[in-house]
mmCIF file of C-alpha atoms in Angstrom:
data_model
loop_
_atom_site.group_PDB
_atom_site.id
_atom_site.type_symbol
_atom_site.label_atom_id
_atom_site.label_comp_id
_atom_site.label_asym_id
_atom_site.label_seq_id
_atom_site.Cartn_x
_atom_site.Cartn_y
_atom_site.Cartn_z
ATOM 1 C CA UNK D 1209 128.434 54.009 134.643
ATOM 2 C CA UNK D 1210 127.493 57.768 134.801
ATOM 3 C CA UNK D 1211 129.328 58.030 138.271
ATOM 4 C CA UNK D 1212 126.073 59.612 139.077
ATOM 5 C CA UNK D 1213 124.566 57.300 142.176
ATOM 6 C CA UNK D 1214 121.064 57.037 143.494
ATOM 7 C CA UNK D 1215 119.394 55.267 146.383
ATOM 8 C CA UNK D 1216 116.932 53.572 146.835
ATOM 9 C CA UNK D 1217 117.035 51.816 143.522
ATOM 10 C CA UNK D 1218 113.154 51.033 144.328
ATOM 11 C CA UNK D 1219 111.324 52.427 146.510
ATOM 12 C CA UNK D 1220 106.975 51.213 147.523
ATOM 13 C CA UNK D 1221 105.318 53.182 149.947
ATOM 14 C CA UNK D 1222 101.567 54.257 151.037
ATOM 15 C CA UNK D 1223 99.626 57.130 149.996
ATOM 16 C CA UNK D 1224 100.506 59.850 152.614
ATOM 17 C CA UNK D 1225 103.656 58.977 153.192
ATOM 18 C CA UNK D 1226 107.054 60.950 152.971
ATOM 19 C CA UNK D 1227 109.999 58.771 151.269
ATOM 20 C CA UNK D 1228 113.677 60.520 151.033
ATOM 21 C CA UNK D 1229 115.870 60.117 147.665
ATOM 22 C CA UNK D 1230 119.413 60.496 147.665
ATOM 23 C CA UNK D 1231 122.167 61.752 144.941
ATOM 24 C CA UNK D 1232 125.690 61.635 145.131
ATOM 25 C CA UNK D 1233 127.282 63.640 142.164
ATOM 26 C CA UNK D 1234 129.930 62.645 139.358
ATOM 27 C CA UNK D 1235 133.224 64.298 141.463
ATOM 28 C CA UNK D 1236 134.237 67.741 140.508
ATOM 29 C CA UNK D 1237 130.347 68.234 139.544
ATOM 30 C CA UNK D 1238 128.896 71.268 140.975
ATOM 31 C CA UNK D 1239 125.366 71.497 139.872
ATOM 32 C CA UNK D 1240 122.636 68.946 140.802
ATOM 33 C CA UNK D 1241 119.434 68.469 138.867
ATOM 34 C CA UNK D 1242 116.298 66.035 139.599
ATOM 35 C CA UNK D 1243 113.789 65.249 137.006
ATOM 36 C CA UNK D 1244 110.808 62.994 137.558
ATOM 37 C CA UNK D 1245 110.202 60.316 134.248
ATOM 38 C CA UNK D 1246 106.436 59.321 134.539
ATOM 39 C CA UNK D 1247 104.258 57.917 131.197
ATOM 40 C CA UNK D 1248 101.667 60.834 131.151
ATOM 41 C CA UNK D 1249 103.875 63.816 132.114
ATOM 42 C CA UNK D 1250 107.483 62.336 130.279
ATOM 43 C CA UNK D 1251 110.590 64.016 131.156
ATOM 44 C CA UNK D 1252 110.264 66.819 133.867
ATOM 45 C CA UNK D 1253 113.120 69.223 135.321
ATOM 46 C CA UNK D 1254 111.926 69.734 139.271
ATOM 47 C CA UNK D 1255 114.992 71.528 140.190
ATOM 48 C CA UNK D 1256 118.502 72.644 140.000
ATOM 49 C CA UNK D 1257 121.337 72.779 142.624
ATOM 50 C CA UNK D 1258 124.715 74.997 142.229
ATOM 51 C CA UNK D 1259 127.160 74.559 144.830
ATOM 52 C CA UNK D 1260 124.423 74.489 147.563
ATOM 53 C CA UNK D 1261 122.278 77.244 146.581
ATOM 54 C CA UNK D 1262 118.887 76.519 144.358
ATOM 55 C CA UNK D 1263 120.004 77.754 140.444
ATOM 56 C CA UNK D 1264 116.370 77.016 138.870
ATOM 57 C CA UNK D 1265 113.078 75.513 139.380
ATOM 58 C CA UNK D 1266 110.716 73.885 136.955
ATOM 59 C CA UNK D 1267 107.026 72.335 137.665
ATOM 60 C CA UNK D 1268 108.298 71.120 141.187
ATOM 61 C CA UNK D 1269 105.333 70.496 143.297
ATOM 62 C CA UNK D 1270 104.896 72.377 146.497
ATOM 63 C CA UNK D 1271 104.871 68.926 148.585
ATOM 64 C CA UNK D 1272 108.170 68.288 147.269
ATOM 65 C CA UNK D 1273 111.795 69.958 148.058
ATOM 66 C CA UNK D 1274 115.193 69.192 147.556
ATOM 67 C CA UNK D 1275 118.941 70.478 149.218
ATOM 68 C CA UNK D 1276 122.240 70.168 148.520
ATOM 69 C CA UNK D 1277 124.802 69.530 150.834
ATOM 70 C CA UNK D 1278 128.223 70.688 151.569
ATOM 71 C CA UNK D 1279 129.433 67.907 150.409
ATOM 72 C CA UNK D 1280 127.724 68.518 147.391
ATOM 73 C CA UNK D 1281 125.168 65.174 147.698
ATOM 74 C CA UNK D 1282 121.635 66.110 147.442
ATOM 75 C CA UNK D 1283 117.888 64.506 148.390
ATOM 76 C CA UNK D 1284 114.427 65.306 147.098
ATOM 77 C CA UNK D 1285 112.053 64.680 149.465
ATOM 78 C CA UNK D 1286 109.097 63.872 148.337
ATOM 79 C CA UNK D 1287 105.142 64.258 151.275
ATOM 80 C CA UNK D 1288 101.571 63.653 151.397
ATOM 81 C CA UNK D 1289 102.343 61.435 148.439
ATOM 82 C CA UNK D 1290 99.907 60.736 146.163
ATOM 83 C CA UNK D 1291 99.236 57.569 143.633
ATOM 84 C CA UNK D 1292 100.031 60.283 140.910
ATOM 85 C CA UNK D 1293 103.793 60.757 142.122
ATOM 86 C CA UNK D 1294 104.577 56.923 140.934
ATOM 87 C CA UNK D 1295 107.609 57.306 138.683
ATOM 88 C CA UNK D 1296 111.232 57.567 138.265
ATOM 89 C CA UNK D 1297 112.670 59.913 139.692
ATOM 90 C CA UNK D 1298 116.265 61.001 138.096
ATOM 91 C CA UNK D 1299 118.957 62.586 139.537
ATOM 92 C CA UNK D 1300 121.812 64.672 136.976
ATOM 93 C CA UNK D 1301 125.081 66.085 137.641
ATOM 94 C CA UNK D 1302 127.600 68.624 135.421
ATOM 95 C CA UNK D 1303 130.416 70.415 136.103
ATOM 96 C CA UNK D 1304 129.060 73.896 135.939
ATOM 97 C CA UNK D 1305 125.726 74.807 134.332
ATOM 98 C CA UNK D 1306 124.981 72.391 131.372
ATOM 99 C CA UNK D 1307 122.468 73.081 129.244
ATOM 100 C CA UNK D 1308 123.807 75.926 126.853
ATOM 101 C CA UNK D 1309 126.952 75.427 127.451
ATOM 102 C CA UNK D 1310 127.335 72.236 126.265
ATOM 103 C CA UNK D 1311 128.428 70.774 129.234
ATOM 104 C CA UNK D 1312 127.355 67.420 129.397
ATOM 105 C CA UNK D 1313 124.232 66.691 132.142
ATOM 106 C CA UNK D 1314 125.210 62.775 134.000
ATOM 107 C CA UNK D 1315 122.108 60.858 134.745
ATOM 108 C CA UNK D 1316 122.396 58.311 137.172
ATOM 109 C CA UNK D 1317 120.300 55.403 136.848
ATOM 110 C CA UNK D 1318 117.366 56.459 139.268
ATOM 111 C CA UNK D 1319 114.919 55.609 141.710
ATOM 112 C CA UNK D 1320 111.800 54.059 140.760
ATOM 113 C CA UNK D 1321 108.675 55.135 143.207
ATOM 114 C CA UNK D 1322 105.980 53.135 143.543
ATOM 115 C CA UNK D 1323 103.003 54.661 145.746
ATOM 116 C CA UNK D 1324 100.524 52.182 146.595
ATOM 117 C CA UNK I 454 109.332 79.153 125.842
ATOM 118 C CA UNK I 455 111.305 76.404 124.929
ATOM 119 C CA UNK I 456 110.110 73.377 123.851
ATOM 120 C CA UNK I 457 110.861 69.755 122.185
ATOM 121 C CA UNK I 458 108.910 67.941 119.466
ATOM 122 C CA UNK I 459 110.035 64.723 118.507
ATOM 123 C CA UNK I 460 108.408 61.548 116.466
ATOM 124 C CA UNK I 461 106.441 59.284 118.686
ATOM 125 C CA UNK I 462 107.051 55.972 118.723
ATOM 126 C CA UNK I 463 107.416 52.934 118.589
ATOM 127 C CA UNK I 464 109.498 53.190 115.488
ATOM 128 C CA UNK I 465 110.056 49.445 114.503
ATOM 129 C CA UNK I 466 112.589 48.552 112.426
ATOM 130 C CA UNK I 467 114.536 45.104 110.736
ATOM 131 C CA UNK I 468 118.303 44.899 111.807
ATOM 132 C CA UNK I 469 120.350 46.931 109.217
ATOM 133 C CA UNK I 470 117.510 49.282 108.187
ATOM 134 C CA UNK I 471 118.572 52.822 108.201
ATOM 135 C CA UNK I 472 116.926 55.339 110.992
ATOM 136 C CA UNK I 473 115.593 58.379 111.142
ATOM 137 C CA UNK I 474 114.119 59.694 114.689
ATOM 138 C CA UNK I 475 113.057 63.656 114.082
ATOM 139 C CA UNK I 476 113.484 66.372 116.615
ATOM 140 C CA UNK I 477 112.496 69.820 116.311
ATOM 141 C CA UNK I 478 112.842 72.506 118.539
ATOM 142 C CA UNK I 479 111.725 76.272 119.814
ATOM 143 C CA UNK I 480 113.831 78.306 121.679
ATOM 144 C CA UNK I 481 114.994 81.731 122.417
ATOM 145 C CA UNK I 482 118.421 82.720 122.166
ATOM 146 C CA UNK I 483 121.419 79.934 121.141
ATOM 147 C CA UNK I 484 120.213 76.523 122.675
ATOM 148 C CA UNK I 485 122.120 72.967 122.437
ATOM 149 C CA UNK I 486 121.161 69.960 121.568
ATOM 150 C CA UNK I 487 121.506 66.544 123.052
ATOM 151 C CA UNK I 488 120.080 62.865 122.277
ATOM 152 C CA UNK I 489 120.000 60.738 125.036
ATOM 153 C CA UNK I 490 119.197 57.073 125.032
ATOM 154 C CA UNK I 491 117.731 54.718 127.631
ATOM 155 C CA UNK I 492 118.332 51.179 127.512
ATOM 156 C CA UNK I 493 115.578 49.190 128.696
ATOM 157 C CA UNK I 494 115.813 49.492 132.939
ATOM 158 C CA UNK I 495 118.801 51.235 132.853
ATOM 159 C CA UNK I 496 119.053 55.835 133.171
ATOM 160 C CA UNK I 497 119.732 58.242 130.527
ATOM 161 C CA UNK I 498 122.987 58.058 128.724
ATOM 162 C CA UNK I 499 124.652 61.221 126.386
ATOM 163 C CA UNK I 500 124.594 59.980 122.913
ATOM 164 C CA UNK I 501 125.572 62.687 121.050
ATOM 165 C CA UNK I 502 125.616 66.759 121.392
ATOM 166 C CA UNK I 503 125.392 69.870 119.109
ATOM 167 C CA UNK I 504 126.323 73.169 120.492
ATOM 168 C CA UNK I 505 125.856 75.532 117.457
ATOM 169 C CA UNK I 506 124.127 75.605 114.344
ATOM 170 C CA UNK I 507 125.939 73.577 111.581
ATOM 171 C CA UNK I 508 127.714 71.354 114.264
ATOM 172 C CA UNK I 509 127.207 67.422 113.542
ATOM 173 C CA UNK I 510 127.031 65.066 116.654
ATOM 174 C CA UNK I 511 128.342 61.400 116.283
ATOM 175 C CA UNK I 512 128.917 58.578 117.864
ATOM 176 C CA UNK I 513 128.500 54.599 117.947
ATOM 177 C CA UNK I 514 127.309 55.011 114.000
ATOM 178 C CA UNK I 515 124.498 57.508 115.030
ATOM 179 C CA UNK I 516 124.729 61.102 113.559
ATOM 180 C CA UNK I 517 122.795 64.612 114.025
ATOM 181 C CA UNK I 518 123.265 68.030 112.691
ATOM 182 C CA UNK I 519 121.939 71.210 114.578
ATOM 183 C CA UNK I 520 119.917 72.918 111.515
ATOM 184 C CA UNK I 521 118.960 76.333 112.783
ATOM 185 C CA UNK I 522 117.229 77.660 109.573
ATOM 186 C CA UNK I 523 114.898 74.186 110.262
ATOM 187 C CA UNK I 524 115.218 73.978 113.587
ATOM 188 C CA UNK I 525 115.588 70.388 113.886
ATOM 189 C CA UNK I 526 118.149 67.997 115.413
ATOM 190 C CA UNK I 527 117.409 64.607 113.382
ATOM 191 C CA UNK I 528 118.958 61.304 114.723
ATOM 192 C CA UNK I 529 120.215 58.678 111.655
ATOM 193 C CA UNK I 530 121.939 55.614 111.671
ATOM 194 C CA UNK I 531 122.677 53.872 108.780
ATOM 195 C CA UNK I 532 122.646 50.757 109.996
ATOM 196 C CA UNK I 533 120.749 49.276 113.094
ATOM 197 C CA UNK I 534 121.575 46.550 115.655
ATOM 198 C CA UNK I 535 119.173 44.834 117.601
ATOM 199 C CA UNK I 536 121.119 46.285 120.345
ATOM 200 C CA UNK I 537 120.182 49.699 119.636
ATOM 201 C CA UNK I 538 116.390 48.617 120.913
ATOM 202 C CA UNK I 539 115.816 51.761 123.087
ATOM 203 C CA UNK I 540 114.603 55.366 123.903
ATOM 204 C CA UNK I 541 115.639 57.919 122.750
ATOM 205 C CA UNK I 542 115.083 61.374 123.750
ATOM 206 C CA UNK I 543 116.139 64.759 121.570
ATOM 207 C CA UNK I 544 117.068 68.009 124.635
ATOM 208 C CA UNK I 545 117.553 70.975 124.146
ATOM 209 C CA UNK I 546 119.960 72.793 126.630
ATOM 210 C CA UNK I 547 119.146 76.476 127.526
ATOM 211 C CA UNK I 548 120.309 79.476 128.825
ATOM 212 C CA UNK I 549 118.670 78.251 132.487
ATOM 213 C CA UNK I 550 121.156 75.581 131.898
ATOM 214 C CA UNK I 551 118.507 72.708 132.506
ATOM 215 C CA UNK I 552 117.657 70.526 129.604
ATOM 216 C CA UNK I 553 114.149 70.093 127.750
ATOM 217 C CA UNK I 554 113.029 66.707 126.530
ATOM 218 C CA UNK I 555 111.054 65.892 123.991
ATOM 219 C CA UNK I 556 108.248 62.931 124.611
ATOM 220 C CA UNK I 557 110.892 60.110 123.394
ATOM 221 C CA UNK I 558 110.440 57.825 120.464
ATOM 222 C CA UNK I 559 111.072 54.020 121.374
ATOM 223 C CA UNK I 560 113.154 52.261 118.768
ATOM 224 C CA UNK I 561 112.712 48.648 118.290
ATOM 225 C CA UNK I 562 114.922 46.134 116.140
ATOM 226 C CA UNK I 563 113.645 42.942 115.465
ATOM 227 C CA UNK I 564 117.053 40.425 113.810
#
């Protein structure tokens, strides 16, 4: 166990729609990350969190966005989905900025999204 | 910009058989370097990490040393378990403090 938790585990919705994922961070982590796992594209960073404030984005779609809370938890929404957006969606905590550092990035387990 | 290059899969090996996943790597400035592993259904998990050139990453049997003048990051294990029947994925940690992946390679071991 990462102590990185997701929800929803699994999540099927219609084209169109607008679906909500959820991270709560290891404790003590400051910086949130999402990155979306699908077979054609592999691992992607969408974006990074620091304390509340947006550190870095990568090849986040304009349809999607993400916040962090005060209390440090953090959702990516995801609208106007699209068949393509099927995948699993991943959610990362450290304490500071990983990466070059060497601090370790936490993965929680995920949230598989299935758009039908 | 930085980027990840590792073997693709699916590498398929007997239990015991020694392993060899490559990674290489470009990148500006002093990166690190992570394998992760997913277990079937399950997220990514740390495996091992590098943080300069010459450092060796262990653990659970697996090794990798950070070879700048090559840049590559090559997993081994000497000895595989069925268990070890996964993904693995070879990042690279920058400056921007997000992580590259490579593609994966899926490792299967048949007893």
């Amino acid at each position: 166990d990462s102590g990185v938790t997701q929800t929803p585990k699994h999540l099927i919705t219609a084209t169109g729609q607008r679906v909500t994922l959820r991270c709560s961070p290891r404790s003590g982590d400051l910086s949130v990350y999402w990155y979306q796992q699908s077979l054609d594209q592999g691992l992607q960073f969408l974006i990074q969190y620091y304390n509340g404030e947006e550190r870095a984005k990568g090849n986040i779609l304009e349809r999607f966005s993400a916040q962090q809370f005060p209390d440090l938890h953090s959702e990516l929404n995801l609208s106007s989905l699209e068949l393509g957006d099927s995948a699993l969606y991943f959610c990362a905590s450290s304490v500071v900025g990983g990466g070059a550092t060497g601090n370790t990035i936490y993965f929680g387990e995920g949230s598989w999204l299935t758009v039908v | 910009g930085n980027s990840v290059t590792q073997m693709e899969g699916p590498v398929t090996l007997s239990e015991e058989a020694f392993l060899t996943i490559n990674c290489t790597y470009t990148a500006t400035g002093y990166p690190s370097l992570f394998w992760y592993v997913q277990y079937p259904g399950e997220g990514l998990q740390l495996l091992l990490k590098a943080t300069k050139a010459d450092d060796k990453g262990s653990n659970k049997g697996f090794e990798a040393t950070y070879r700048k003048e090559t840049t590559s990051f090559h997993l081994e294990k000497g000895s595989v378990q069925v268990s070890d029947s996964a993904v693995y994925f070879c990042a690279l940690g920058n400056a921007g403090n997000m992580l590259t992946f490579g593609g994966g390679t899926r490792l299967m071991v048949k007893p």
